[in-house]
Coordinates of C-alpha atoms in Angstrom, one line a residue:
X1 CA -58.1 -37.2 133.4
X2 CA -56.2 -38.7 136.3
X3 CA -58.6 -40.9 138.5
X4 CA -58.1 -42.2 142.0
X5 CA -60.6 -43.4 144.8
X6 CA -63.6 -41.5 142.8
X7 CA -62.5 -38.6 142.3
X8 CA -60.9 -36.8 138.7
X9 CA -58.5 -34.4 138.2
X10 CA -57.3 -33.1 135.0
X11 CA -53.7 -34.2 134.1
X12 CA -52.6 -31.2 133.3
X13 CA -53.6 -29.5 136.4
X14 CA -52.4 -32.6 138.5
X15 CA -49.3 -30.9 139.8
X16 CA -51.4 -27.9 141.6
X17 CA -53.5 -30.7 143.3
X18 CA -50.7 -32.5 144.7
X19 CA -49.1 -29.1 145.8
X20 CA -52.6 -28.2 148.0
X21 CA -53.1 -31.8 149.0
X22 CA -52.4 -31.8 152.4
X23 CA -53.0 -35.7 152.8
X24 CA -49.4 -37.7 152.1
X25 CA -51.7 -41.1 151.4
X26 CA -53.9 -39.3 148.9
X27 CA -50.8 -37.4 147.1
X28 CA -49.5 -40.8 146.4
X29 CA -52.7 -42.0 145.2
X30 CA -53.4 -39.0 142.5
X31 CA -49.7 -39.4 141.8
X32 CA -49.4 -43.0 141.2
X33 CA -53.0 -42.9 139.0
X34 CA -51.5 -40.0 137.1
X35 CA -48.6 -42.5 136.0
X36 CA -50.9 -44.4 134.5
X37 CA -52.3 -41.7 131.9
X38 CA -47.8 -41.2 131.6
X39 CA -48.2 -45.1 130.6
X40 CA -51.1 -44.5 128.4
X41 CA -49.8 -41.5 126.6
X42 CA -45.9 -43.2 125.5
X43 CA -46.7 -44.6 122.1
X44 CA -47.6 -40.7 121.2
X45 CA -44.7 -39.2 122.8
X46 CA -42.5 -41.8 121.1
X47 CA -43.8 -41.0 117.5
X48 CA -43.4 -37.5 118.5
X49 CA -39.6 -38.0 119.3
X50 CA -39.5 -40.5 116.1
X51 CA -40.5 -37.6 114.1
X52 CA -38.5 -34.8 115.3
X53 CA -35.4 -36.8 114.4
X54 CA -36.6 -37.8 111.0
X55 CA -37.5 -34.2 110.3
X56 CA -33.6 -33.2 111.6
X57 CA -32.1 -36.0 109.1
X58 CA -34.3 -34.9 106.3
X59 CA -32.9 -31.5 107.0
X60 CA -29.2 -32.6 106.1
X61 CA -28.3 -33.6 109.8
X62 CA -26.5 -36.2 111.1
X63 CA -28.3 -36.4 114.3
X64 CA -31.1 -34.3 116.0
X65 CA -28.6 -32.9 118.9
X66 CA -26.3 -31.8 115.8
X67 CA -29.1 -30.0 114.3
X68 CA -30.1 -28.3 117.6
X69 CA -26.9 -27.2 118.1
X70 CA -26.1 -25.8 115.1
X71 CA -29.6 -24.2 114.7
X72 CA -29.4 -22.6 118.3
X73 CA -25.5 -22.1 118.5
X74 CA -24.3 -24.3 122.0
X75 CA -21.9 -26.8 122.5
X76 CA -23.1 -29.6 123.8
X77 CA -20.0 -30.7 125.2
X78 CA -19.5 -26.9 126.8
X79 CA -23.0 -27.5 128.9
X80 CA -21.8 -30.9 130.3
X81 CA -18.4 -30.1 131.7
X82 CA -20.2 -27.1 132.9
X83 CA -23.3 -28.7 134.3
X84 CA -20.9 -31.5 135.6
X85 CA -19.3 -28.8 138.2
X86 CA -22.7 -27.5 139.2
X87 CA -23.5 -31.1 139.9
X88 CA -20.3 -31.5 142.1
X89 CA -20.6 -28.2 143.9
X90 CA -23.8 -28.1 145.2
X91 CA -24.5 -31.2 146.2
X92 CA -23.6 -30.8 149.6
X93 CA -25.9 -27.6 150.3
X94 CA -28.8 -29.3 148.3
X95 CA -28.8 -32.4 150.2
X96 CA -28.4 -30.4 153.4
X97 CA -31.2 -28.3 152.2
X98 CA -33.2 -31.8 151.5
X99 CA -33.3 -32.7 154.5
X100 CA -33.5 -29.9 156.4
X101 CA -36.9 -28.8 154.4
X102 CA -38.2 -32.6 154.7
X103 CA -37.9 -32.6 158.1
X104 CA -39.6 -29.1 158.5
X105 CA -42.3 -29.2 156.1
X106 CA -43.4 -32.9 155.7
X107 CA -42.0 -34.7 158.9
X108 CA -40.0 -37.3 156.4
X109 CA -36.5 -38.3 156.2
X110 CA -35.1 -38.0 152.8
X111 CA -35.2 -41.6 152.1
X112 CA -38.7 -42.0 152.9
X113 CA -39.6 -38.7 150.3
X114 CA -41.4 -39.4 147.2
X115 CA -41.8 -38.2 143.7
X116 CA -45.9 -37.2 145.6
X117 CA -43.9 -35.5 147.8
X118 CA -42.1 -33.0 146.1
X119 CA -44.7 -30.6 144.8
X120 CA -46.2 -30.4 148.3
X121 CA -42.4 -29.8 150.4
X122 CA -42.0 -26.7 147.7
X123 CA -44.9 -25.6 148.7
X124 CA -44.0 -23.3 151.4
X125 CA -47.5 -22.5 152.4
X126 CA -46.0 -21.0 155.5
X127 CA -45.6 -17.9 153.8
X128 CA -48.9 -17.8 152.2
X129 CA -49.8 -14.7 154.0
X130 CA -47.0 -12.9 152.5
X131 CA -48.4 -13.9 149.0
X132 CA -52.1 -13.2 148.6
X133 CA -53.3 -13.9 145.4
X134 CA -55.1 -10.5 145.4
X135 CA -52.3 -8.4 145.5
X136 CA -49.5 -9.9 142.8
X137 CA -51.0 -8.0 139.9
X138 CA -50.5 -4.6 141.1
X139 CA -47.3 -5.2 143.5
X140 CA -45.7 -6.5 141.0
X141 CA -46.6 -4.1 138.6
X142 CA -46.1 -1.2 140.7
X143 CA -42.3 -2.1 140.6
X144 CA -42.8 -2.7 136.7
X145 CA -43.6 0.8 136.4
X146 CA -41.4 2.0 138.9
X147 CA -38.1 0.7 136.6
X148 CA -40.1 2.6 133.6
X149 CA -41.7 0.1 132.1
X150 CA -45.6 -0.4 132.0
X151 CA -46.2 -3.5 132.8
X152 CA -48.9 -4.2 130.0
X153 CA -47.7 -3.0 127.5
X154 CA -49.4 -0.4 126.5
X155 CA -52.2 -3.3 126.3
X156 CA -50.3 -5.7 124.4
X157 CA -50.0 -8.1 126.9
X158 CA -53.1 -10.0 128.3
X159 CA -53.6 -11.5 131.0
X160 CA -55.2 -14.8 132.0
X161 CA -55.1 -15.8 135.6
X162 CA -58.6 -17.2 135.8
X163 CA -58.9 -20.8 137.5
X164 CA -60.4 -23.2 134.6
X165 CA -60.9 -26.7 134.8
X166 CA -58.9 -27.9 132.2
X167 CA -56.4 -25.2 132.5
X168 CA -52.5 -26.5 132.4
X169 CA -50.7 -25.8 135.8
X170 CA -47.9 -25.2 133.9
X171 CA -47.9 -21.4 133.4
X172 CA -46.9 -20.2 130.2
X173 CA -46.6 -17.2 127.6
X174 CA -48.3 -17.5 124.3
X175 CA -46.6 -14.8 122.0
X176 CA -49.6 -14.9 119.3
X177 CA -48.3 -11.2 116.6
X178 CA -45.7 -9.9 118.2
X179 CA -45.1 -7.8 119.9
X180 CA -48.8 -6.3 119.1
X181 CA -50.3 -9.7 121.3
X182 CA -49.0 -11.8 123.9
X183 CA -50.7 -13.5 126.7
X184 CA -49.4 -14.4 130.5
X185 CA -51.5 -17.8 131.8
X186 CA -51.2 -18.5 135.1
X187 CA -53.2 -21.4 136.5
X188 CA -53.4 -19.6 140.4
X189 CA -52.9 -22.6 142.8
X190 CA -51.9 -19.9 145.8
X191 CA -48.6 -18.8 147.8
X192 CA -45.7 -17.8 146.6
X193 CA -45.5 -20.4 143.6
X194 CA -48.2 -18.0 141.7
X195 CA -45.7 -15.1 142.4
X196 CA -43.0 -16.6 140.8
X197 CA -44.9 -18.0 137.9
X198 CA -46.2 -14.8 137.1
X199 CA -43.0 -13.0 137.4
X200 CA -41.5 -15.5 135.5
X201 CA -44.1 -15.3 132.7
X202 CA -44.0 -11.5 132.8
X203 CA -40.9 -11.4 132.1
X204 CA -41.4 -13.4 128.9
X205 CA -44.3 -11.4 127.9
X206 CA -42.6 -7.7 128.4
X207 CA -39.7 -9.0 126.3
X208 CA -42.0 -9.8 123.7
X209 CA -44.2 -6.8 123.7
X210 CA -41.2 -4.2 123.6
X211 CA -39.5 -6.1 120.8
X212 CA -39.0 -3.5 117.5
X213 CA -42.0 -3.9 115.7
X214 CA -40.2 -3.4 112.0
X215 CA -37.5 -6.2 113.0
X216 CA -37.6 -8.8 110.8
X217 CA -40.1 -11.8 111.8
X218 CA -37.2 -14.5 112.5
X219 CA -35.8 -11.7 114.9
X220 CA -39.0 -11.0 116.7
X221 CA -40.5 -14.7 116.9
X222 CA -37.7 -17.3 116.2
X223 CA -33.8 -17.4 117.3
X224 CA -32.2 -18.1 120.8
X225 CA -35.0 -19.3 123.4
X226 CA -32.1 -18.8 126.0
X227 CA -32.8 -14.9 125.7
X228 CA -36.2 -15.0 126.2
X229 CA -36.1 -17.8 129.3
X230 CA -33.0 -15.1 131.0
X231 CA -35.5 -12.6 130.4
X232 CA -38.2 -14.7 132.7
X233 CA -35.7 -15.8 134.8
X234 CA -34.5 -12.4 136.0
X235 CA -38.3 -11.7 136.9
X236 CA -39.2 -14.6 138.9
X237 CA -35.5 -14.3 140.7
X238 CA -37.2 -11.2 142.6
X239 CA -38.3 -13.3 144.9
X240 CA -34.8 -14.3 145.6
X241 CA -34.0 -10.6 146.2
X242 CA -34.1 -9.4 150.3
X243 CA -34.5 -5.9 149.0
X244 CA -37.2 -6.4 147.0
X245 CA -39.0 -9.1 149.3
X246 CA -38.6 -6.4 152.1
X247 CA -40.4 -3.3 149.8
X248 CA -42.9 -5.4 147.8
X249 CA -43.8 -7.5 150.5
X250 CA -43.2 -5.9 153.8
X251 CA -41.3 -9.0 155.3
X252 CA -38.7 -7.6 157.6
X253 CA -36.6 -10.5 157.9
X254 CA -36.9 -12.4 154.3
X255 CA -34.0 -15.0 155.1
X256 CA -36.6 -18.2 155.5
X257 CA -38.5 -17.0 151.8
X258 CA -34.8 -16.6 150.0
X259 CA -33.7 -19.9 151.9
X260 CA -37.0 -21.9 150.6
X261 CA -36.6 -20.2 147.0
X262 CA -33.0 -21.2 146.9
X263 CA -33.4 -24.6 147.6
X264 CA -36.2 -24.3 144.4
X265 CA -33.6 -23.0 142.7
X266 CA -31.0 -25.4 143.7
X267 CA -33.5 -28.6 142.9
X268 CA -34.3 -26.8 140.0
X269 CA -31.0 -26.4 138.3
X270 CA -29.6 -29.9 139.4
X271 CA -33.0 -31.2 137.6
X272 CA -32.0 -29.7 134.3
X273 CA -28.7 -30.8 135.0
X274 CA -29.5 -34.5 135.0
X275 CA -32.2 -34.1 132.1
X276 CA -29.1 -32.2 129.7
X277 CA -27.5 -36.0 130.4
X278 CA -30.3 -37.8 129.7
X279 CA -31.6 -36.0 126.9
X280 CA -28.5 -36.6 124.9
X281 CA -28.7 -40.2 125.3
X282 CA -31.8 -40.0 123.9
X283 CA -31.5 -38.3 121.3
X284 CA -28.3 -40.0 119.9
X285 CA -30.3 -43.5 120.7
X286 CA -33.9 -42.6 119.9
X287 CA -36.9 -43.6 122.0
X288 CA -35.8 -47.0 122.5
X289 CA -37.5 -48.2 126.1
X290 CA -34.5 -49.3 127.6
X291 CA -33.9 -45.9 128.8
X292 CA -36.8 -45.2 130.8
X293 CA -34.1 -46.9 133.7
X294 CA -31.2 -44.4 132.7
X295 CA -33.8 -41.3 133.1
X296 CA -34.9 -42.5 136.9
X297 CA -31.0 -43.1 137.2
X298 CA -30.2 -39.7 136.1
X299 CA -33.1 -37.8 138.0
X300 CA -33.3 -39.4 140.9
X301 CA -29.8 -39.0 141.7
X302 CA -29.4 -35.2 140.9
X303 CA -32.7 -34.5 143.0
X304 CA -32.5 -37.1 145.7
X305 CA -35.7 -38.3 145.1
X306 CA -36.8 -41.6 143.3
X307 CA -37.6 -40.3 139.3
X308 CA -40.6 -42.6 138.0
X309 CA -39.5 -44.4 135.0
X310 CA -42.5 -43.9 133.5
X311 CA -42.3 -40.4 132.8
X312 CA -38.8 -41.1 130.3
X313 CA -41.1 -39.5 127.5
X314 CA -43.2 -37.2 129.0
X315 CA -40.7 -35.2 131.0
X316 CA -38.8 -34.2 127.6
X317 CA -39.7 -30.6 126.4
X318 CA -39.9 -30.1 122.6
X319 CA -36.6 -29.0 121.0
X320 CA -34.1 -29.8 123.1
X321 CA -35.4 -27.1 125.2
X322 CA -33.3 -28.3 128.4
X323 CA -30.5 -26.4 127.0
X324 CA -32.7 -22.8 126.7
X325 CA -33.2 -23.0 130.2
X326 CA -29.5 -23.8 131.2
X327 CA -28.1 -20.9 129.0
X328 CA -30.5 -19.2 130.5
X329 CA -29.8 -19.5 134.0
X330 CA -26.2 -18.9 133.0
X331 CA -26.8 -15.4 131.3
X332 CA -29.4 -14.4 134.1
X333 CA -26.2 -14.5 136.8
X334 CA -24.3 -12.3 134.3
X335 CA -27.3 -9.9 133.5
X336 CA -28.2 -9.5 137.3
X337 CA -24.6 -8.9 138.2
X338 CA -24.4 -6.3 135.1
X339 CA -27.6 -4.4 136.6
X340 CA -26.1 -4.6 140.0
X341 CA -23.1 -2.9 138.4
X342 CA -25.4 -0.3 136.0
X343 CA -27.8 0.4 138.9
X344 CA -27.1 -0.4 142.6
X345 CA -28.4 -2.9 144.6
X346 CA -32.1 -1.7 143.8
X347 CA -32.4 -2.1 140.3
X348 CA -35.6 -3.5 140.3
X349 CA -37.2 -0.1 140.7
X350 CA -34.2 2.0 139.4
X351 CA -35.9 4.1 136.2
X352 CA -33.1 4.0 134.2
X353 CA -33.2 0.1 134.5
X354 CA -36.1 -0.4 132.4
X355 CA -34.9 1.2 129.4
X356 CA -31.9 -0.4 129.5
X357 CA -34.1 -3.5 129.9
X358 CA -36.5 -1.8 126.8
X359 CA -33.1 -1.4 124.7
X360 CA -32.2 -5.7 125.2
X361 CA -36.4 -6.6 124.7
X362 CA -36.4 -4.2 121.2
X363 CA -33.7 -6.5 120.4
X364 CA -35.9 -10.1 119.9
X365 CA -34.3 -13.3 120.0
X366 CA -31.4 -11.9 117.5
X367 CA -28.7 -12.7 119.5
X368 CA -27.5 -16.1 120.9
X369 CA -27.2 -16.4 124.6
X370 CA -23.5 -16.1 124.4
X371 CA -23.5 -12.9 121.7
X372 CA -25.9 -11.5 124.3
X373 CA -23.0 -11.8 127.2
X374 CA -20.6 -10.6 124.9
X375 CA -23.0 -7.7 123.9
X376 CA -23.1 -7.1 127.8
X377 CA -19.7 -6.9 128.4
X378 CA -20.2 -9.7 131.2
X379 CA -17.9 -12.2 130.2
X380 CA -18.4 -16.0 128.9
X381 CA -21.3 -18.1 129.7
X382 CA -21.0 -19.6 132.9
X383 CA -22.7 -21.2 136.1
X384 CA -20.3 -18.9 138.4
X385 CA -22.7 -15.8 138.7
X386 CA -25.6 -17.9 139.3
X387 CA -23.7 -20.1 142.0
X388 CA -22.6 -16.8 143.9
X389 CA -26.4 -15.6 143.7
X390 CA -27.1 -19.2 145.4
X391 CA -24.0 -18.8 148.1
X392 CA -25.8 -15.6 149.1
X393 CA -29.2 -16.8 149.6
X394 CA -27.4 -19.9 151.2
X395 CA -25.4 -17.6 153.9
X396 CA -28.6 -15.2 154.6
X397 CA -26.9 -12.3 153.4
X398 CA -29.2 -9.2 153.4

C-alpha cells in the first residue's frame, strides 16, 4: 500500500490515481510515498535478478543476455544500432511534442515536469467524451466483427473490466489453456487510456484464442513474445488511425487524438529505447546498486523527464522482455503497411482482413519476429515503417 497525508492507495493501482489526480502537490506526494514501497521492495527484486542469471548459467550460458538471445532469436547488437537511430531521429519532434503538451495540459515548462507529472500530461482527458467507458466493448467489437472475426471468441476469451481494489493498473492478458481460455483485465481508470489498453489486450487475447488447437503446446504457449506483443500493438494503434477514429468514434477532425497518441507513442518507444541500454548493463553486471544512477541517466534522458533512481529494479520486466516489445513495434510497421497493401486504407473492417489475421493467430508464437516478416514478405526488421506511421501522425495527414 502506498500512503501519503492519510490516505492509501494500492501500489499496483498507483499509476491510475496519479493519472485522475488533478492536484500537482498531491501527485507528487502519492508519487514520492510510492518510492518508498520501490525502496522497500529492492532486496526481492534483486534476488529475483540474482536468480534469473544463475538459472541462465546453470543452463550452459555464459551470460543471461546470451541465453535470451539465443532462446528468443535477436541480436542484441542489431536492436542497439537500431534503437540508437530512433533515439537520434526523433528527438527533435519528441522534445517539441514535450513541450508543447506540458504547456497545454499542465501549465509547466519541461524542466519543471516531473516523474508525478507524466501519467497525468498523457492523460488527455480533453477527449474524454469521445471515449466513454460504456461504449468500448461493443465499438470496438463491432469493427472486430466487421473484419470477420468475433471478438470473443466463440467465448474463449473473458473479460474482466470490473474496478477492484487491489486490481493492477497495468492491464494484461492471462492465456490460462489455450486457446480454449484466455482472459482481457483492464483496470478502467477512464478516457482514451482504457481504449487503448483494451485494444491492446484484445489483440493479445484474439491471437491466443484463434491459435490451432492441435499445435503443439511450445507453439501455442511458448516461442517469440515479439508476435504476440505485434499482435496487441496493431490493436491499440487504431487509435492512431484517422479513419477509424472518424467511424468508431464520430470525431470529424481526429488530428489533436492522433497528435496526443503519437506523442505516447513517441515517449513510449524512446522509453524502451533507453531501458534496451540499461538492461544490458544490467544483465552483463548483475544487480550491483551502482547502477540505479546509470538507469535515471538512461531514462531521464530518452524521455526528458527526471527517472527516479529508485525504480532501477522495479522498472525491469521478467525475461528481458524490453526486447519483445521493440521487435514488436518493429513488425507492427511492417504488418500495418502489408494490410494497407492487402486491403486498402480501411482494413480494420475489411472481411477478408480477419482471416488473413485468423491464418497469422492459428499460427502461435512459432515463428520469430523476423521469420514472421520474412513469412510476410515485408522485408527485415526495422524501425522505418513504424517512424513513417509517426511522420504521419506528426504532419496531420488524414
Amino acid at each position: 500500500m502506498v500512503r501519503a497525508d492519510g490516505e492509501e492507495v494500492p501500489f499496483r493501482g498507483l499509476r491510475a490515481r496519479l493519472r485522475n489526480t488533478a492536484s500537482r502537490e498531491r501527485r507528487r506526494a502519492l508519487w514520492e510515498a510510492g518510492l518508498d514501497v520501490t525502496r522497500a521492495l529492492e532486496p526481492h527484486l534483486r534476488r529475483l535478478v540474482e536468480a534469473a542469471h544463475a538459472a541462465a548459467r546453470s543452463l550452459g550460458a555464459a551470460d543471461y543476455v546470451s541465453w535470451r538471445a539465443g532462446l528468443s532469436g535477436f541480436d542484441p547488437d542489431f536492436l542497439l544500432r537500431e534503437t540508437a537511430v530512433v533515439l537520434d531521429e526523433t528527438a527533435g519532434p519528441y522534445e517539441d511534442l514535450l513541450g508543447w503538451f506540458a504547456r497545454r495540459e499542465l501549465g509547466l515548462r519541461v524542466r519543471d515536469l516531473g516523474g508525478w507529472d507524466l501519467p497525468r500530461l498523457l492523460r488527455g482527458g480533453r477527449h474524454d467524451a469521445h471515449f466513454p467507458p460504456g461504449e468500448m466493448v461493443e465499438s470496438v467489437g463491432s469493427f472486430v466483427r466487421a473484419m470477420g472475426l468475433d471478438p470473443l471468441a466463440g467465448g474463449r476469451i473473458e473479460l474482466d473490466l470490473e474496478p477492484r481494489p487491489l486490481k493492477s493498473s497495468r492491464a494484461f492478458c492471462s492465456p490460462v489453456r489455450v486457446p480454449r481460455d484466455v482472459r482481457l483485465v483492464v483496470l478502467p481508470s477512464g478516457g482514451a487510456d482504457d481504449w487503448r489498453a483494451f485494444l491492446h489486450e484484445l489483440g493479445h487475447a484474439l491471437h491466443f484464442a484463434y491459435v490451432d488447437p492441435e499445435a503443439a503446446f511450445e507453439d501455442r504457449c511458448l516461442g517469440d513474445d515479439s508476435v504476440t506483443e505485434t499482435y496487441a500493438a496493431l490493436f491499440d494503434h487504431w487509435l492512431l488511425l484517422p479513419g477509424w477514429l472518424r467511424e468508431a468514434r464520430g470525431l470529424a477532425d481526429p488530428r489533436d487524438v492522433v497528435l496526443l497518441g503519437t506523442f505516447e507513442e513517441l515517449y513510449l518507444l524512446r522509453r524502451y529505447a533507453a531501458k534496451l541500454r540499461y538492461e544490458l548493463e544490467l544483465h552483463a553486471r548483475g544487480p550491483d546498486p551502482g547502477l540505479a544512477a546509470r538507469y535515471a541517466e538512461e531514462l531521464g534522458r530518452a524521455t526528458g523527464v527526471p527517472a527516479p533512481p529508485e525504480r532501477w529494479l522495479e522498472d525491469v520486466d521478467p525475461r528481458f522482455y524490453v526486447v519483445s516489445y521493440l521487435q514488436a513495434w518493429m513488425l507492427c510497421g511492417l504488418l500495418r503497411r502489408a494490410l494497407r497493401e492487402r486491403f486498402d486504407e480501411d482494413w480494420f473492417r475489411n472481411p477478408r482482413a480477419g482471416p488473413f489475421l485468423a491464418g497469422l493467430f492459428a499460427r502461435g508464437q512459432r515463428d520469430t519476429a523476423a521469420e514472421l516478416a520474412a513469412l510476410l514478405g515485408a522485408g527485415p526488421l526495422g524501425f522505418g515503417e513504424l517512424l513513417a506511421w509517426v511522420r504521419e501522425g506528426l504532419e496531420g495527414r488524414t
